[in-house]
Short mmCIF file of C-alpha atoms in Angstrom, two decimals:
data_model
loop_
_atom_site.label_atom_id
_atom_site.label_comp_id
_atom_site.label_asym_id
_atom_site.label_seq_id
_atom_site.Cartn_x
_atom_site.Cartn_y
_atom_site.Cartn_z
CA UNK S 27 15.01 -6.88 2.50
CA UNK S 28 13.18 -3.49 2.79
CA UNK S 29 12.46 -3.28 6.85
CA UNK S 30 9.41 -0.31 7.30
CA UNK S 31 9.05 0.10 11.60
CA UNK S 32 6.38 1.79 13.09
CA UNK S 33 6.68 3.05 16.49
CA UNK S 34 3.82 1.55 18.13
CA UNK S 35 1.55 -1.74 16.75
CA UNK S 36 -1.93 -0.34 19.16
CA UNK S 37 -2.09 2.71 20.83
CA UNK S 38 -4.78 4.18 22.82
CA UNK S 39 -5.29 7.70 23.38
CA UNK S 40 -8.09 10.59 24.21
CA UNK S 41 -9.89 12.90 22.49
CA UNK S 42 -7.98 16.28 22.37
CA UNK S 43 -4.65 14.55 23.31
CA UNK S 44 -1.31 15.06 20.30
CA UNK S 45 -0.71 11.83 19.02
CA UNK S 46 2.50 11.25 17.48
CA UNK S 47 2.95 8.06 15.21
CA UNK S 48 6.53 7.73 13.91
CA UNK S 49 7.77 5.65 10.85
CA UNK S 50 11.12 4.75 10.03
CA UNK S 51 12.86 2.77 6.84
CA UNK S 52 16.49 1.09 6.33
CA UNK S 53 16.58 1.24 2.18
CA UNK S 54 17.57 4.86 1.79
CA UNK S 55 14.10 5.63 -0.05
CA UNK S 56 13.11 9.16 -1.18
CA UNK S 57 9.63 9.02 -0.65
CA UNK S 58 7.40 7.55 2.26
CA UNK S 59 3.58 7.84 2.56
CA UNK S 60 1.00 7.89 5.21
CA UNK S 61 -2.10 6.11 4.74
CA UNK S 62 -5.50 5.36 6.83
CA UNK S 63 -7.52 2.11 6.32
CA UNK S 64 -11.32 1.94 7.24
CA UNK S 65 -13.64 -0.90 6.64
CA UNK S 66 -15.34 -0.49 3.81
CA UNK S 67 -12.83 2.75 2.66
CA UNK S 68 -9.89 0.65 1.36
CA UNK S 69 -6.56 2.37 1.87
CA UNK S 70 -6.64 6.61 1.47
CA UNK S 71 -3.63 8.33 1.30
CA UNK S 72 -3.14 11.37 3.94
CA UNK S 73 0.20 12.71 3.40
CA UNK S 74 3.51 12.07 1.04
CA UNK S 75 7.10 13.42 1.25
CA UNK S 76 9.55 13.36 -1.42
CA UNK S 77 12.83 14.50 0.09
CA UNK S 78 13.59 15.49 3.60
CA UNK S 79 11.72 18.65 4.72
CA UNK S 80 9.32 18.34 1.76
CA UNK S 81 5.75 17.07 2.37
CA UNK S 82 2.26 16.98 -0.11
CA UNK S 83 -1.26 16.51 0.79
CA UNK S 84 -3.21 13.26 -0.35
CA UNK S 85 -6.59 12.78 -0.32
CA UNK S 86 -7.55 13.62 3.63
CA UNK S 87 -4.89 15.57 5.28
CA UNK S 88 -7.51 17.68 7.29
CA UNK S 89 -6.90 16.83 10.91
CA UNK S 90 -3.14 15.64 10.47
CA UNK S 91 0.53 17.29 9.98
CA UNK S 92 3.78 15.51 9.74
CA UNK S 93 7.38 15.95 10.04
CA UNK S 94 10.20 14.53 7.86
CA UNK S 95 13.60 15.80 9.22
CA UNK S 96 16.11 12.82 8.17
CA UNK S 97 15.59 10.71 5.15
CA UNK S 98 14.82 7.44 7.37
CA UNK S 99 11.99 8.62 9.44
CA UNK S 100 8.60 10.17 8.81
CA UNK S 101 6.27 11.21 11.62
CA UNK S 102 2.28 11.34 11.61
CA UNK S 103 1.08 14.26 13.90
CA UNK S 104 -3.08 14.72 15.40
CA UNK S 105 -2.36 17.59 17.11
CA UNK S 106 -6.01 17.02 18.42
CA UNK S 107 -7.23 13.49 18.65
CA UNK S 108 -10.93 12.90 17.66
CA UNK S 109 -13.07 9.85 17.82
CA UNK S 110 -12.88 9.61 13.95
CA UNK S 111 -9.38 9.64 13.70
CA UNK S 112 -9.36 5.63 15.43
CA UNK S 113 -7.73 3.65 12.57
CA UNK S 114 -5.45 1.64 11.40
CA UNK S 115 -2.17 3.93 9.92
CA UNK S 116 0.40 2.43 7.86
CA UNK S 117 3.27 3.92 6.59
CA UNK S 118 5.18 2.99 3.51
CA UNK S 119 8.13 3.65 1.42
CA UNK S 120 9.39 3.93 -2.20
CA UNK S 121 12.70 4.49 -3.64
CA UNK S 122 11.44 6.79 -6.31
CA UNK S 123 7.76 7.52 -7.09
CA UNK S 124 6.50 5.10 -9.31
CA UNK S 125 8.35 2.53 -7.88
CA UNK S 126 6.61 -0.11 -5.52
CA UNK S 127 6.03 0.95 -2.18
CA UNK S 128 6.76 -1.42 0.71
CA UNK S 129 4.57 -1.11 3.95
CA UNK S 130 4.76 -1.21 7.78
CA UNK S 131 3.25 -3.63 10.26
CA UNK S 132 0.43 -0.62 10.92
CA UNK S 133 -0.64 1.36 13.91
CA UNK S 134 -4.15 0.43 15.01
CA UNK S 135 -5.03 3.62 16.99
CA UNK S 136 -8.25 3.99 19.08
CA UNK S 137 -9.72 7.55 20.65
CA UNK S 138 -11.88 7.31 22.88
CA UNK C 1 -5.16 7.17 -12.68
CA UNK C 2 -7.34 4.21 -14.34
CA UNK C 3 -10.24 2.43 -12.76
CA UNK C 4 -10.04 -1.42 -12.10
CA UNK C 5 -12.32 -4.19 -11.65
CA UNK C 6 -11.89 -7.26 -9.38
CA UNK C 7 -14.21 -10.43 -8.27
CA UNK C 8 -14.84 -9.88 -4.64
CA UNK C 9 -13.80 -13.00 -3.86
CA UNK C 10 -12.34 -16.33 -5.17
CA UNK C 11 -11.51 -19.68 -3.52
CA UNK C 12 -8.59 -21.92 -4.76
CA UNK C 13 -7.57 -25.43 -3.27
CA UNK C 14 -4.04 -25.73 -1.29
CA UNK C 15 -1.29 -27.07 -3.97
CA UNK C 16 -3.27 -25.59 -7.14
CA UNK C 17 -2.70 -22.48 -8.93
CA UNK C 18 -4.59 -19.41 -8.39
CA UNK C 19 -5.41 -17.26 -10.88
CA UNK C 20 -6.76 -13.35 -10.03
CA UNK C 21 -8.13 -11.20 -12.42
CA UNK C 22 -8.13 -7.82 -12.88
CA UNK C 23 -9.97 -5.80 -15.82
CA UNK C 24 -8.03 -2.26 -16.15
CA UNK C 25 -10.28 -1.31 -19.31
CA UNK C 26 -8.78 2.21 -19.32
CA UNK C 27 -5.42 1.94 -18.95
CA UNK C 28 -2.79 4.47 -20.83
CA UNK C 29 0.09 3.41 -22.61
CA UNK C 30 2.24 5.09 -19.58
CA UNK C 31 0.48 3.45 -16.54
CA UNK C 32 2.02 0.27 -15.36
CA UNK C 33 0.02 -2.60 -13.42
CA UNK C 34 1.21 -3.43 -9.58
CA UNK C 35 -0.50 -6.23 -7.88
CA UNK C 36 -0.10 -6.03 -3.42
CA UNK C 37 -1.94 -8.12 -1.15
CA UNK C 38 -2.86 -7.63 2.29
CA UNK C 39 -2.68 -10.48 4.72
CA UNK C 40 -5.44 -9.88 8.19
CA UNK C 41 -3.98 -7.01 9.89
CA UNK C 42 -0.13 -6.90 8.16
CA UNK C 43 0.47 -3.88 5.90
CA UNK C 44 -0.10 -4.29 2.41
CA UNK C 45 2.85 -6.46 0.98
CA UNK C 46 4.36 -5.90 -3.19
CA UNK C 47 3.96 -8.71 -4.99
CA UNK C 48 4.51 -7.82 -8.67
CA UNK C 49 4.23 -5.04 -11.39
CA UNK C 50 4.87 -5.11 -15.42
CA UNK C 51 3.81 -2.68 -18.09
CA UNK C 52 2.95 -5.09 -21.29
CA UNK C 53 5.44 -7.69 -20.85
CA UNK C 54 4.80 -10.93 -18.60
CA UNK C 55 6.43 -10.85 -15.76
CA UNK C 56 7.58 -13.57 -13.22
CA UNK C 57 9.58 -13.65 -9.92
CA UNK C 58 9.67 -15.51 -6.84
CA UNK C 59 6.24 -14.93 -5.54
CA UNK C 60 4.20 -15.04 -8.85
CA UNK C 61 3.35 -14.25 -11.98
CA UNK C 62 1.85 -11.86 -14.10
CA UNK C 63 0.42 -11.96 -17.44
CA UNK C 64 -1.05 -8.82 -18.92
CA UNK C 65 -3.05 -8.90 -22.59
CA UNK C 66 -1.82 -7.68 -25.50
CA UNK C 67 -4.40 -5.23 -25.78
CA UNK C 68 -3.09 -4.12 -21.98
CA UNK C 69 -7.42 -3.93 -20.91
CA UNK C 70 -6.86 -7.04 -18.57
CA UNK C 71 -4.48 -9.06 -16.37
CA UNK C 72 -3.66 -12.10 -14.34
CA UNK C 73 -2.08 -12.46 -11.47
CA UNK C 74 -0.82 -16.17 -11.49
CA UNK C 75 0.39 -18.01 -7.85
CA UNK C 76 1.21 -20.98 -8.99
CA UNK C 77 1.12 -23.19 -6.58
CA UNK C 78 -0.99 -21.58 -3.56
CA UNK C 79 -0.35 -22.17 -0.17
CA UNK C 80 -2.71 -21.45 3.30
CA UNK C 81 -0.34 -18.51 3.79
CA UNK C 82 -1.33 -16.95 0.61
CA UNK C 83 -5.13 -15.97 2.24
CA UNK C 84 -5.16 -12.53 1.48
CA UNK C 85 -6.89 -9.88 0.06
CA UNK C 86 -5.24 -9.14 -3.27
CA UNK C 87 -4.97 -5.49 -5.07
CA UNK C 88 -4.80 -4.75 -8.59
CA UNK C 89 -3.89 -1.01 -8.96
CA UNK C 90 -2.43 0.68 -12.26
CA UNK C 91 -0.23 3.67 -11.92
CA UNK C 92 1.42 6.33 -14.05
CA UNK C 93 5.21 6.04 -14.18
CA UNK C 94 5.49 9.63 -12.14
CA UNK C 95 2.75 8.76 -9.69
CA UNK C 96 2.65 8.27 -6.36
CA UNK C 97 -0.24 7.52 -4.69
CA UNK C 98 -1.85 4.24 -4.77
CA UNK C 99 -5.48 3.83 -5.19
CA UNK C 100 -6.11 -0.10 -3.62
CA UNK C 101 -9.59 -0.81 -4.37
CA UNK C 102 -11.63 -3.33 -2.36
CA UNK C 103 -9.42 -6.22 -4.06
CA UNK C 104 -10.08 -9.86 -4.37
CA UNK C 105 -10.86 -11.93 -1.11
CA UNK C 106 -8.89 -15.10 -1.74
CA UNK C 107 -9.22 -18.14 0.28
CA UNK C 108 -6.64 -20.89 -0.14
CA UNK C 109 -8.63 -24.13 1.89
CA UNK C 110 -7.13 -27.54 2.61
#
């Protein structure tokens, strides 16, 4: 089975602090995604990668960064926390775009 | 990417089959329907995807029109567990980014 980890399932954390939210996959998948879910927002993609070192912008990267330096692990950056970054973050992965993507547990993060 | 339509919610009694629609009026011939659903606070979970053929694995079933505008997802025999919020999404072949929706509210009851 694929196995998608995420570092932390709730963190808390203040405004102006660098998060760092790290995701890691066992199924040697090229691509792995970053997402934010809000009530009422569904899921919105925030970043993608492709291949190590390679990243794309989704739909709201303002506010974000991330890091892909193996093929296993993809990291989330707020080098500033804000209030209206708390949500829930999930990570997922996919063996080739197109393909289906399988998700992590989610990190529900709250700045206060 | 193509649009899709979904009830808001549905209910469906334990032991029955559930049956989920999804209206993807729009679709291209190169887009392929994936279904996920989203159990409270678990990350979205694959369930199923086809193109124009029915499809059919362990967790359910799919059965897309001929015409391609519509599709069911098909759990045939629903348990509690199955509770979820279920996604219909179509997406190209070379896509990547998945557009969920606000899905289909199911309730499995006793």
């Amino acid at each position: 089975d694929v196995k998608v980890t995420q570092s932390s399932r709730y963190l808390v954390k203040r405004t102006g602090e660098k998060v760092f939210l790290e995701c890691v996959q066992d199924m040697d998948h090229e691509n792995m995604f970053w997402y934010r879910q809000d009530p009422g927002l569904g899921l919105r993609l925030i970043y993608f990668s492709y291949d190590v070192k390679m990243k794309e912008k989704g739909d709201i990267p303002e506010g974000y960064s991330v890091s892909r330096e193996k093929k296993e692990r993809f990291s989330l950056i707020l080098e500033s926390a804000s209030t209206n970054q708390t949500s829930m973050y999930l990570c997922a992965s996919s063996f080739f775009r197109g393909y289906e993507q399988y998700f992590g547990p989610g990190t529900r993060l709250t700045v206060t | 990417d193509a649009k899709t339509t979904q009830p808001p919610s549905m209910d469906c009694a334990e032991g029955r089959a559930a049956n989920l629609p999804c209206n993807h009026s729009t679709i291209s011939g190169n887009e392929y329907v994936y279904w996920y659903r989203q159990i409270h606070s678990q990350g979205p979970q694959y369930i199923i995807h086809g193109l124009k053929n029915n499809e059919t694995n362990e967790m359910a079933s799919l059965i897309i029109t001929e015409d391609r505008k519509s599709s069911t997802l098909i759990l045939p025999h629903a348990t509690l567990r199955d509770t979820a919020v279920y996604y219909c999404i179509v997406l190209l072949n070379s896509g990547y980014a998945l557009n969920f929706g606000k899905g289909t509210s199911l309730l499995v009851t006793p």
